[in-house]
PDB file of C-alpha atoms and ligand atoms in Angstrom:
ATOM      1  CA  UNK A 263       0.023  -0.006   0.006  1.00 74.00           C
ATOM      2  CA  UNK A 264       1.141   3.527  -0.797  1.00 83.00           C
ATOM      3  CA  UNK A 265       1.850   5.822   2.135  1.00 88.00           C
ATOM      4  CA  UNK A 266       0.815   9.494   2.193  1.00 91.00           C
ATOM      5  CA  UNK A 267       3.258  11.334   4.344  1.00 94.00           C
ATOM      6  CA  UNK A 268       3.900  15.020   4.908  1.00 93.00           C
ATOM      7  CA  UNK A 269       7.327  15.973   6.239  1.00 94.00           C
ATOM      8  CA  UNK A 270       8.028  19.244   8.009  1.00 94.00           C
ATOM      9  CA  UNK A 271      11.521  20.271   8.930  1.00 93.00           C
ATOM     10  CA  UNK A 272      12.606  22.923  11.412  1.00 92.00           C
ATOM     11  CA  UNK A 273      16.051  24.122  12.282  1.00 90.00           C
ATOM     12  CA  UNK A 274      16.666  24.226  16.019  1.00 88.00           C
ATOM     13  CA  UNK A 275      19.345  25.886  18.181  1.00 82.00           C
ATOM     14  CA  UNK A 276      21.255  27.849  15.543  1.00 80.00           C
ATOM     15  CA  UNK A 277      21.033  25.284  12.750  1.00 81.00           C
ATOM     16  CA  UNK A 278      22.756  22.633  14.856  1.00 86.00           C
ATOM     17  CA  UNK A 279      19.737  20.397  15.078  1.00 90.00           C
ATOM     18  CA  UNK A 280      16.800  19.654  12.787  1.00 92.00           C
ATOM     19  CA  UNK A 281      13.360  18.711  14.042  1.00 93.00           C
ATOM     20  CA  UNK A 282      11.432  16.554  11.564  1.00 94.00           C
ATOM     21  CA  UNK A 283       7.687  16.099  11.923  1.00 95.00           C
ATOM     22  CA  UNK A 284       6.194  13.424   9.842  1.00 95.00           C
ATOM     23  CA  UNK A 285       2.455  13.350   9.408  1.00 94.00           C
ATOM     24  CA  UNK A 286       0.929  10.145   8.141  1.00 93.00           C
ATOM     25  CA  UNK A 287      -2.167  10.949   6.064  1.00 92.00           C
ATOM     26  CA  UNK A 288      -2.576   7.384   4.890  1.00 90.00           C
ATOM     27  CA  UNK A 289      -5.761   6.636   6.954  1.00 86.00           C
ATOM     28  CA  UNK A 290      -7.350   9.890   5.828  1.00 89.00           C
ATOM     29  CA  UNK A 291      -6.475   9.177   2.251  1.00 89.00           C
ATOM     30  CA  UNK A 292      -7.953   5.630   2.540  1.00 85.00           C
ATOM     31  CA  UNK A 293     -11.105   7.040   3.939  1.00 83.00           C
ATOM     32  CA  UNK A 294     -11.366   9.487   1.072  1.00 86.00           C
ATOM     33  CA  UNK A 295     -10.842   6.725  -1.487  1.00 84.00           C
ATOM     34  CA  UNK A 296     -13.521   4.561   0.159  1.00 81.00           C
ATOM     35  CA  UNK A 297     -15.840   7.557   0.257  1.00 83.00           C
ATOM     36  CA  UNK A 298     -15.340   8.460  -3.409  1.00 85.00           C
ATOM     37  CA  UNK A 299     -16.077   4.863  -4.398  1.00 80.00           C
ATOM     38  CA  UNK A 300     -19.147   4.942  -2.224  1.00 80.00           C
ATOM     39  CA  UNK A 301     -20.464   8.209  -3.660  1.00 84.00           C
ATOM     40  CA  UNK A 302     -20.188   6.720  -7.165  1.00 82.00           C
ATOM     41  CA  UNK A 303     -21.952   3.570  -6.185  1.00 78.00           C
ATOM     42  CA  UNK A 304     -24.621   5.337  -4.112  1.00 80.00           C
ATOM     43  CA  UNK A 305     -25.492   7.791  -6.871  1.00 84.00           C
ATOM     44  CA  UNK A 306     -25.843   4.956  -9.327  1.00 81.00           C
ATOM     45  CA  UNK A 307     -27.955   2.983  -6.848  1.00 77.00           C
ATOM     46  CA  UNK A 308     -30.275   5.899  -6.263  1.00 82.00           C
ATOM     47  CA  UNK A 309     -30.622   6.765  -9.925  1.00 85.00           C
ATOM     48  CA  UNK A 310     -31.576   3.275 -11.074  1.00 81.00           C
ATOM     49  CA  UNK A 311     -34.980   3.166  -9.381  1.00 82.00           C
ATOM     50  CA  UNK A 312     -35.632   6.825 -10.120  1.00 86.00           C
ATOM     51  CA  UNK A 313     -35.062   6.179 -13.800  1.00 88.00           C
ATOM     52  CA  UNK A 314     -37.475   3.220 -13.729  1.00 84.00           C
ATOM     53  CA  UNK A 315     -40.126   5.323 -12.003  1.00 87.00           C
ATOM     54  CA  UNK A 316     -39.598   8.132 -14.510  1.00 90.00           C
ATOM     55  CA  UNK A 317     -40.095   5.736 -17.466  1.00 89.00           C
ATOM     56  CA  UNK A 318     -43.232   4.324 -15.861  1.00 88.00           C
ATOM     57  CA  UNK A 319     -44.693   7.761 -15.340  1.00 90.00           C
ATOM     58  CA  UNK A 320     -43.958   8.731 -18.948  1.00 93.00           C
ATOM     59  CA  UNK A 321     -45.428   5.507 -20.339  1.00 91.00           C
ATOM     60  CA  UNK A 322     -48.485   5.799 -18.202  1.00 89.00           C
ATOM     61  CA  UNK A 323     -49.186   9.432 -18.869  1.00 92.00           C
ATOM     62  CA  UNK A 324     -48.797   8.789 -22.604  1.00 93.00           C
ATOM     63  CA  UNK A 325     -51.282   5.923 -22.149  1.00 91.00           C
ATOM     64  CA  UNK A 326     -48.832   3.416 -23.604  1.00 90.00           C
ATOM     65  CA  UNK A 327     -49.193   1.146 -20.680  1.00 89.00           C
ATOM     66  CA  UNK A 328     -52.116   0.026 -18.516  1.00 89.00           C
ATOM     67  CA  UNK A 329     -52.311  -0.232 -14.745  1.00 86.00           C
ATOM     68  CA  UNK A 330     -52.512  -4.001 -15.095  1.00 90.00           C
ATOM     69  CA  UNK A 331     -49.314  -4.114 -17.000  1.00 88.00           C
ATOM     70  CA  UNK A 332     -47.599  -1.892 -14.493  1.00 86.00           C
ATOM     71  CA  UNK A 333     -48.845  -4.058 -11.671  1.00 87.00           C
ATOM     72  CA  UNK A 334     -47.806  -7.371 -13.235  1.00 88.00           C
ATOM     73  CA  UNK A 335     -44.620  -6.523 -15.055  1.00 85.00           C
ATOM     74  CA  UNK A 336     -43.064  -3.576 -13.226  1.00 84.00           C
ATOM     75  CA  UNK A 337     -44.129  -3.851  -9.627  1.00 85.00           C
ATOM     76  CA  UNK A 338     -42.066  -6.816  -8.446  1.00 84.00           C
ATOM     77  CA  UNK A 339     -38.935  -5.316  -9.948  1.00 83.00           C
ATOM     78  CA  UNK A 340     -39.656  -1.835  -8.777  1.00 84.00           C
ATOM     79  CA  UNK A 341     -40.465  -2.909  -5.291  1.00 84.00           C
ATOM     80  CA  UNK A 342     -37.001  -4.509  -4.972  1.00 82.00           C
ATOM     81  CA  UNK A 343     -35.219  -1.439  -6.263  1.00 83.00           C
ATOM     82  CA  UNK A 344     -37.196   0.862  -3.928  1.00 84.00           C
ATOM     83  CA  UNK A 345     -36.388  -1.401  -0.964  1.00 82.00           C
ATOM     84  CA  UNK A 346     -32.669  -1.158  -1.725  1.00 81.00           C
ATOM     85  CA  UNK A 347     -32.931   2.561  -2.145  1.00 84.00           C
ATOM     86  CA  UNK A 348     -34.655   3.066   1.141  1.00 85.00           C
ATOM     87  CA  UNK A 349     -32.160   0.773   2.886  1.00 82.00           C
ATOM     88  CA  UNK A 350     -29.330   2.904   1.570  1.00 84.00           C
ATOM     89  CA  UNK A 351     -30.962   6.110   2.648  1.00 87.00           C
ATOM     90  CA  UNK A 352     -31.828   4.881   6.142  1.00 85.00           C
ATOM     91  CA  UNK A 353     -28.270   3.591   6.558  1.00 84.00           C
ATOM     92  CA  UNK A 354     -26.995   7.009   5.639  1.00 86.00           C
ATOM     93  CA  UNK A 355     -29.392   8.724   8.010  1.00 86.00           C
ATOM     94  CA  UNK A 356     -28.457   6.372  10.829  1.00 84.00           C
ATOM     95  CA  UNK A 357     -24.799   6.917  10.313  1.00 83.00           C
ATOM     96  CA  UNK A 358     -25.128  10.730  10.170  1.00 85.00           C
ATOM     97  CA  UNK A 359     -27.271  10.797  13.305  1.00 84.00           C
ATOM     98  CA  UNK A 360     -24.733   8.586  15.082  1.00 83.00           C
ATOM     99  CA  UNK A 361     -21.863  10.816  13.936  1.00 80.00           C
ATOM    100  CA  UNK A 362     -23.710  13.902  15.070  1.00 81.00           C
ATOM    101  CA  UNK A 363     -24.207  12.183  18.443  1.00 78.00           C
ATOM    102  CA  UNK A 364     -27.973  12.809  18.389  1.00 74.00           C
ATOM    103  CA  UNK A 365     -29.071   9.253  18.918  1.00 74.00           C
ATOM    104  CA  UNK A 366     -29.757   8.598  22.544  1.00 82.00           C
ATOM    105  CA  UNK A 367     -30.207   5.231  24.171  1.00 90.00           C
ATOM    106  CA  UNK A 368     -33.555   4.131  25.459  1.00 94.00           C
ATOM    107  CA  UNK A 369     -32.317   1.411  27.757  1.00 95.00           C
ATOM    108  CA  UNK A 370     -34.766  -1.283  28.688  1.00 95.00           C
ATOM    109  CA  UNK A 371     -34.854  -4.896  29.768  1.00 96.00           C
ATOM    110  CA  UNK A 372     -34.816  -6.678  26.405  1.00 96.00           C
ATOM    111  CA  UNK A 373     -35.147 -10.378  25.559  1.00 97.00           C
ATOM    112  CA  UNK A 374     -32.121 -10.872  23.309  1.00 97.00           C
ATOM    113  CA  UNK A 375     -33.531 -14.211  22.091  1.00 97.00           C
ATOM    114  CA  UNK A 376     -36.654 -12.524  20.789  1.00 97.00           C
ATOM    115  CA  UNK A 377     -34.634  -9.987  18.874  1.00 97.00           C
ATOM    116  CA  UNK A 378     -32.510 -12.744  17.281  1.00 98.00           C
ATOM    117  CA  UNK A 379     -35.661 -14.676  16.287  1.00 97.00           C
ATOM    118  CA  UNK A 380     -37.258 -11.603  14.735  1.00 97.00           C
ATOM    119  CA  UNK A 381     -34.122 -10.859  12.700  1.00 97.00           C
ATOM    120  CA  UNK A 382     -33.992 -14.396  11.376  1.00 97.00           C
ATOM    121  CA  UNK A 383     -37.688 -14.181  10.516  1.00 97.00           C
ATOM    122  CA  UNK A 384     -37.083 -11.067   8.459  1.00 94.00           C
ATOM    123  CA  UNK A 385     -34.153 -12.660   6.634  1.00 95.00           C
ATOM    124  CA  UNK A 386     -35.965 -15.927   5.954  1.00 96.00           C
ATOM    125  CA  UNK A 387     -36.602 -15.237   2.261  1.00 93.00           C
ATOM    126  CA  UNK A 388     -32.829 -14.760   1.688  1.00 93.00           C
ATOM    127  CA  UNK A 389     -31.944 -17.693   3.930  1.00 96.00           C
ATOM    128  CA  UNK A 390     -34.242 -20.047   2.034  1.00 97.00           C
ATOM    129  CA  UNK A 391     -33.184 -18.721  -1.361  1.00 95.00           C
ATOM    130  CA  UNK A 392     -29.653 -19.717  -0.568  1.00 95.00           C
ATOM    131  CA  UNK A 393     -30.548 -22.890   1.165  1.00 97.00           C
ATOM    132  CA  UNK A 394     -28.672 -21.884   4.288  1.00 97.00           C
ATOM    133  CA  UNK A 395     -28.968 -23.831   7.531  1.00 98.00           C
ATOM    134  CA  UNK A 396     -29.431 -21.680  10.614  1.00 98.00           C
ATOM    135  CA  UNK A 397     -28.538 -23.218  13.995  1.00 98.00           C
ATOM    136  CA  UNK A 398     -29.489 -21.485  17.229  1.00 97.00           C
ATOM    137  CA  UNK A 399     -27.651 -22.171  20.472  1.00 96.00           C
ATOM    138  CA  UNK A 400     -29.371 -19.598  22.517  1.00 96.00           C
ATOM    139  CA  UNK A 401     -31.579 -19.967  25.607  1.00 95.00           C
ATOM    140  CA  UNK A 402     -35.320 -19.441  25.269  1.00 93.00           C
ATOM    141  CA  UNK A 403     -35.097 -16.202  27.152  1.00 94.00           C
ATOM    142  CA  UNK A 404     -32.126 -14.033  27.911  1.00 95.00           C
ATOM    143  CA  UNK A 405     -32.788 -10.600  29.295  1.00 95.00           C
ATOM    144  CA  UNK A 406     -30.163  -7.871  28.875  1.00 96.00           C
ATOM    145  CA  UNK A 407     -30.152  -4.115  29.322  1.00 96.00           C
ATOM    146  CA  UNK A 408     -30.225  -2.495  25.852  1.00 97.00           C
ATOM    147  CA  UNK A 409     -31.909  -0.135  23.490  1.00 96.00           C
ATOM    148  CA  UNK A 410     -34.238  -2.582  21.652  1.00 96.00           C
ATOM    149  CA  UNK A 411     -34.232  -0.735  18.353  1.00 92.00           C
ATOM    150  CA  UNK A 412     -30.457  -0.293  18.270  1.00 94.00           C
ATOM    151  CA  UNK A 413     -29.907  -3.892  19.371  1.00 97.00           C
ATOM    152  CA  UNK A 414     -32.143  -4.927  16.525  1.00 96.00           C
ATOM    153  CA  UNK A 415     -29.993  -2.936  14.068  1.00 94.00           C
ATOM    154  CA  UNK A 416     -26.830  -4.495  15.487  1.00 97.00           C
ATOM    155  CA  UNK A 417     -28.014  -8.087  15.245  1.00 98.00           C
ATOM    156  CA  UNK A 418     -29.695  -7.479  11.865  1.00 96.00           C
ATOM    157  CA  UNK A 419     -26.632  -6.029  10.193  1.00 95.00           C
ATOM    158  CA  UNK A 420     -24.374  -8.850  11.408  1.00 98.00           C
ATOM    159  CA  UNK A 421     -26.711 -11.695  10.524  1.00 98.00           C
ATOM    160  CA  UNK A 422     -27.559 -10.041   7.229  1.00 95.00           C
ATOM    161  CA  UNK A 423     -23.856  -9.999   6.386  1.00 95.00           C
ATOM    162  CA  UNK A 424     -23.519 -13.683   7.375  1.00 97.00           C
ATOM    163  CA  UNK A 425     -26.316 -14.459   4.950  1.00 96.00           C
ATOM    164  CA  UNK A 426     -24.946 -12.195   2.223  1.00 94.00           C
ATOM    165  CA  UNK A 427     -21.354 -13.558   2.443  1.00 95.00           C
ATOM    166  CA  UNK A 428     -22.127 -17.197   2.797  1.00 96.00           C
ATOM    167  CA  UNK A 429     -22.526 -19.199  -0.382  1.00 96.00           C
ATOM    168  CA  UNK A 430     -25.418 -21.551  -1.175  1.00 96.00           C
ATOM    169  CA  UNK A 431     -25.919 -24.385   1.328  1.00 97.00           C
ATOM    170  CA  UNK A 432     -23.807 -22.894   4.049  1.00 98.00           C
ATOM    171  CA  UNK A 433     -24.324 -22.801   7.788  1.00 98.00           C
ATOM    172  CA  UNK A 434     -25.015 -19.911  10.127  1.00 98.00           C
ATOM    173  CA  UNK A 435     -24.793 -20.406  13.879  1.00 98.00           C
ATOM    174  CA  UNK A 436     -25.969 -17.957  16.514  1.00 98.00           C
ATOM    175  CA  UNK A 437     -25.239 -18.612  20.156  1.00 98.00           C
ATOM    176  CA  UNK A 438     -24.733 -17.155  23.548  1.00 97.00           C
ATOM    177  CA  UNK A 439     -22.050 -17.854  26.124  1.00 96.00           C
ATOM    178  CA  UNK A 440     -22.311 -16.510  29.580  1.00 93.00           C
ATOM    179  CA  UNK A 441     -19.798 -16.073  32.345  1.00 92.00           C
ATOM    180  CA  UNK A 442     -19.771 -14.199  35.609  1.00 92.00           C
ATOM    181  CA  UNK A 443     -19.014 -10.875  34.003  1.00 94.00           C
ATOM    182  CA  UNK A 444     -20.350 -11.025  30.427  1.00 96.00           C
ATOM    183  CA  UNK A 445     -23.010 -12.234  28.146  1.00 96.00           C
ATOM    184  CA  UNK A 446     -21.443 -13.038  24.744  1.00 97.00           C
ATOM    185  CA  UNK A 447     -23.516 -13.179  21.633  1.00 98.00           C
ATOM    186  CA  UNK A 448     -21.763 -14.790  18.761  1.00 98.00           C
ATOM    187  CA  UNK A 449     -22.688 -15.184  15.076  1.00 98.00           C
ATOM    188  CA  UNK A 450     -20.701 -17.597  12.995  1.00 98.00           C
ATOM    189  CA  UNK A 451     -20.887 -18.374   9.300  1.00 98.00           C
ATOM    190  CA  UNK A 452     -19.219 -20.748   6.857  1.00 98.00           C
ATOM    191  CA  UNK A 453     -18.859 -18.026   4.258  1.00 96.00           C
ATOM    192  CA  UNK A 454     -16.177 -16.425   2.134  1.00 96.00           C
ATOM    193  CA  UNK A 455     -14.286 -15.056   5.113  1.00 97.00           C
ATOM    194  CA  UNK A 456     -12.276 -11.884   5.456  1.00 96.00           C
ATOM    195  CA  UNK A 457      -8.526 -11.625   4.664  1.00 96.00           C
ATOM    196  CA  UNK A 458      -6.449 -10.848   7.644  1.00 96.00           C
ATOM    197  CA  UNK A 459      -5.195  -7.512   6.243  1.00 92.00           C
ATOM    198  CA  UNK A 460      -8.816  -6.309   6.016  1.00 93.00           C
ATOM    199  CA  UNK A 461      -9.980  -7.440   9.421  1.00 95.00           C
ATOM    200  CA  UNK A 462      -9.293  -4.232  11.276  1.00 89.00           C
ATOM    201  CA  UNK A 463     -10.790  -2.078   8.579  1.00 91.00           C
ATOM    202  CA  UNK A 464     -14.221  -3.622   8.089  1.00 94.00           C
ATOM    203  CA  UNK A 465     -15.636  -1.316  10.787  1.00 93.00           C
ATOM    204  CA  UNK A 466     -14.479   1.771   8.872  1.00 89.00           C
ATOM    205  CA  UNK A 467     -17.139   3.802   7.160  1.00 83.00           C
ATOM    206  CA  UNK A 468     -17.620   2.752   3.533  1.00 83.00           C
ATOM    207  CA  UNK A 469     -14.986   0.029   3.719  1.00 86.00           C
ATOM    208  CA  UNK A 470     -15.655  -3.102   1.678  1.00 87.00           C
ATOM    209  CA  UNK A 471     -13.344  -6.002   1.064  1.00 90.00           C
ATOM    210  CA  UNK A 472     -14.580  -6.647  -2.477  1.00 83.00           C
ATOM    211  CA  UNK A 473     -14.887  -3.588  -4.621  1.00 72.00           C
ATOM    212  CA  UNK A 474     -17.505  -4.959  -6.980  1.00 67.00           C
ATOM    213  CA  UNK A 475     -20.512  -2.647  -7.067  1.00 55.00           C
ATOM    214  CA  UNK A 476     -23.295  -5.104  -6.373  1.00 54.00           C
ATOM    215  CA  UNK A 477     -23.811  -8.741  -5.657  1.00 56.00           C
ATOM    216  CA  UNK A 478     -26.948 -10.726  -6.159  1.00 53.00           C
ATOM    217  CA  UNK A 479     -28.273  -9.547  -2.772  1.00 54.00           C
ATOM    218  CA  UNK A 480     -27.964  -5.971  -3.646  1.00 58.00           C
ATOM    219  CA  UNK A 481     -25.843  -2.951  -2.999  1.00 63.00           C
ATOM    220  CA  UNK A 482     -23.049  -3.188  -0.557  1.00 77.00           C
ATOM    221  CA  UNK A 483     -22.408   0.126   1.139  1.00 81.00           C
ATOM    222  CA  UNK A 484     -19.710  -0.590   3.652  1.00 86.00           C
ATOM    223  CA  UNK A 485     -21.895   1.170   6.191  1.00 88.00           C
ATOM    224  CA  UNK A 486     -23.469  -1.699   8.113  1.00 92.00           C
ATOM    225  CA  UNK A 487     -20.572  -2.609  10.366  1.00 95.00           C
ATOM    226  CA  UNK A 488     -19.588   0.988  11.042  1.00 92.00           C
ATOM    227  CA  UNK A 489     -23.108   1.597  12.334  1.00 92.00           C
ATOM    228  CA  UNK A 490     -22.879  -1.660  14.347  1.00 95.00           C
ATOM    229  CA  UNK A 491     -19.572  -0.580  15.917  1.00 95.00           C
ATOM    230  CA  UNK A 492     -20.867   2.864  16.888  1.00 91.00           C
ATOM    231  CA  UNK A 493     -24.075   1.424  18.433  1.00 94.00           C
ATOM    232  CA  UNK A 494     -22.088  -1.168  20.366  1.00 96.00           C
ATOM    233  CA  UNK A 495     -19.695   1.427  21.748  1.00 93.00           C
ATOM    234  CA  UNK A 496     -22.661   3.594  22.668  1.00 92.00           C
ATOM    235  CA  UNK A 497     -23.893   0.736  24.834  1.00 95.00           C
ATOM    236  CA  UNK A 498     -20.498   0.241  26.411  1.00 95.00           C
ATOM    237  CA  UNK A 499     -20.092  -3.128  24.747  1.00 97.00           C
ATOM    238  CA  UNK A 500     -17.290  -4.482  22.575  1.00 97.00           C
ATOM    239  CA  UNK A 501     -17.216  -6.369  19.285  1.00 98.00           C
ATOM    240  CA  UNK A 502     -14.586  -8.872  18.117  1.00 97.00           C
ATOM    241  CA  UNK A 503     -14.170 -10.601  14.795  1.00 98.00           C
ATOM    242  CA  UNK A 504     -12.237 -13.678  13.730  1.00 98.00           C
ATOM    243  CA  UNK A 505     -12.124 -14.906  10.206  1.00 98.00           C
ATOM    244  CA  UNK A 506     -10.474 -17.334   7.761  1.00 97.00           C
ATOM    245  CA  UNK A 507     -10.747 -16.894   4.036  1.00 97.00           C
ATOM    246  CA  UNK A 508     -13.014 -19.553   2.493  1.00 96.00           C
ATOM    247  CA  UNK A 509     -13.759 -20.955   5.965  1.00 97.00           C
ATOM    248  CA  UNK A 510     -15.916 -18.390   7.576  1.00 97.00           C
ATOM    249  CA  UNK A 511     -16.303 -15.554   9.981  1.00 98.00           C
ATOM    250  CA  UNK A 512     -17.257 -15.197  13.634  1.00 98.00           C
ATOM    251  CA  UNK A 513     -18.450 -12.013  15.289  1.00 98.00           C
ATOM    252  CA  UNK A 514     -18.653 -11.773  19.077  1.00 98.00           C
ATOM    253  CA  UNK A 515     -20.499  -9.062  20.961  1.00 98.00           C
ATOM    254  CA  UNK A 516     -19.392  -8.801  24.584  1.00 98.00           C
ATOM    255  CA  UNK A 517     -22.056  -7.424  26.830  1.00 97.00           C
ATOM    256  CA  UNK A 518     -20.909  -6.756  30.404  1.00 96.00           C
ATOM    257  CA  UNK A 519     -23.423  -7.698  33.066  1.00 91.00           C
ATOM    258  CA  UNK A 520     -24.474  -4.838  35.214  1.00 76.00           C
ATOM    259  CA  UNK A 521     -22.902  -5.058  38.668  1.00 63.00           C
ATOM    260  CA  UNK A 522     -25.174  -4.716  41.672  1.00 58.00           C
ATOM    261  CA  UNK A 523     -24.630  -1.349  43.312  1.00 50.00           C
ATOM    262  CA  UNK A 524     -23.357   0.384  40.193  1.00 48.00           C
ATOM    263  CA  UNK A 525     -26.647  -0.108  38.532  1.00 47.00           C
ATOM    264  CA  UNK A 526     -28.515   1.701  41.279  1.00 42.00           C
ATOM    265  CA  UNK A 527     -25.937   4.380  41.709  1.00 37.00           C
TER     266      UNK A 527
HETATM  267  P1  ADP B 709     -21.536  -4.029   3.351  1.00 66.61           P
HETATM  268  O1  ADP B 709     -21.914  -5.436   3.680  1.00 66.61           O
HETATM  269  O2  ADP B 709     -22.760  -3.213   2.963  1.00 66.61           O
HETATM  270  O3  ADP B 709     -20.487  -3.973   2.293  1.00 66.61           O
HETATM  271  P2  ADP B 709     -20.555  -3.745   6.015  1.00 66.61           P
HETATM  272  O4  ADP B 709     -20.042  -2.553   6.787  1.00 66.61           O
HETATM  273  O5  ADP B 709     -21.706  -4.427   6.671  1.00 66.61           O
HETATM  274  O6  ADP B 709     -20.912  -3.265   4.552  1.00 66.61           O
HETATM  275  O7  ADP B 709     -19.339  -4.762   5.846  1.00 66.61           O
HETATM  276  C1  ADP B 709     -18.098  -4.300   5.383  1.00 66.61           C
HETATM  277  C2  ADP B 709     -17.342  -5.354   4.641  1.00 66.61           C
HETATM  278  O8  ADP B 709     -16.943  -6.379   5.518  1.00 66.61           O
HETATM  279  C3  ADP B 709     -18.201  -6.078   3.572  1.00 66.61           C
HETATM  280  O9  ADP B 709     -18.184  -5.358   2.357  1.00 66.61           O
HETATM  281  C4  ADP B 709     -17.477  -7.388   3.473  1.00 66.61           C
HETATM  282  O10 ADP B 709     -16.421  -7.316   2.598  1.00 66.61           O
HETATM  283  C5  ADP B 709     -16.969  -7.652   4.866  1.00 66.61           C
HETATM  284  N1  ADP B 709     -17.849  -8.585   5.633  1.00 66.61           N
HETATM  285  C6  ADP B 709     -18.726  -8.248   6.602  1.00 66.61           C
HETATM  286  N2  ADP B 709     -19.266  -9.335   7.193  1.00 66.61           N
HETATM  287  C7  ADP B 709     -18.769 -10.437   6.549  1.00 66.61           C
HETATM  288  C8  ADP B 709     -18.953 -11.822   6.704  1.00 66.61           C
HETATM  289  N3  ADP B 709     -19.825 -12.380   7.579  1.00 66.61           N
HETATM  290  N4  ADP B 709     -18.237 -12.643   5.872  1.00 66.61           N
HETATM  291  C9  ADP B 709     -17.352 -12.111   4.968  1.00 66.61           C
HETATM  292  N5  ADP B 709     -17.179 -10.792   4.816  1.00 66.61           N
HETATM  293  C10 ADP B 709     -17.827  -9.916   5.568  1.00 66.61           C
END
C-alpha cells in the first residue's frame, strides 16, 4: 500500500539540530478513497430506481401502458429497487445521526432471544433462497439491558452479512455464552471469510473487502458494520471478529453484566 506522508523540517538551536515532523495521512487518504467509491456507487444505486419510475410515469401518462401491465410486469422489480434505495438512505441517516451524536439510548430490559428470532424471521426469504442452515444455540429467554431498536440494528446487520457472504448451502450459527461478567452473543458463518489484512478495517465507514458494485443480494455500502460498531460502543459493549478466508467468519459481541450497586448508583 502507498503511504501518504507530509514531512516538516525545522532548524533548532542555531542550525545545529533539525526537528522533523512526519504526518501520516494514509488513513485519511484511505477514507477518502472509500468515500469516493461509495459516492459513485450510491449515486448509481439511487438513480436506477428513479429512472425506472420516470419511465413508468412517462409511459403511463402517454397511455402506452395500462395499470394491469404496471402491476404485473413492473411492480415486483420496482419494489425490490425501492427497498434497496430506502435501505441505503436509512443507513446514511443512521450513520449521520450517530456521527452527530444525536441518537440517545432508550435502555430497557430486552429479551435478546426474541430480537434474534425476529431478525431471522425477516431474513428468511434470503436464507431459504440460498438454502442456508441456521442453527441457534441460545436460551429461550435471555434478558439484557439495551436499547431494543439499536440492538435490532446490530443483530440484523451482522446476521444479514452472514447471509450475504455465505454461499449456497452454508451454515450460520448464532449462540450465547455467559460467564460471571459477560453475556457473549456470537454469530458464525461458513462463508467467504475476510482476509487478515482487511480485518481491522471492516468497521471503517464505507470500507468493503470486495470492490464490486453489487452482488446478487444488492448494493453493498460498507456502512453496516460502522453503524454496528458505533451502536455497540454507545452501549459500552465491545465487538470482536475472527475470520479465515473460505472458511468463515465469527463475530462476538461482549455485553458486560451490570454489577449490583453500580446499577442503582
Ligand atoms: P456491506 O456489507 O454493505 O459492504 P458492512 O459494513 O456491513 O458493509 O461490511 C463491510 C465489509 O466487511 C463487507 O463489504 C465485506 O467485505 C466484509 N464482511 C462483513 N461481514 C462479513 C462476513 N460475515 N463474511 C465475509 N465478509 C464480511
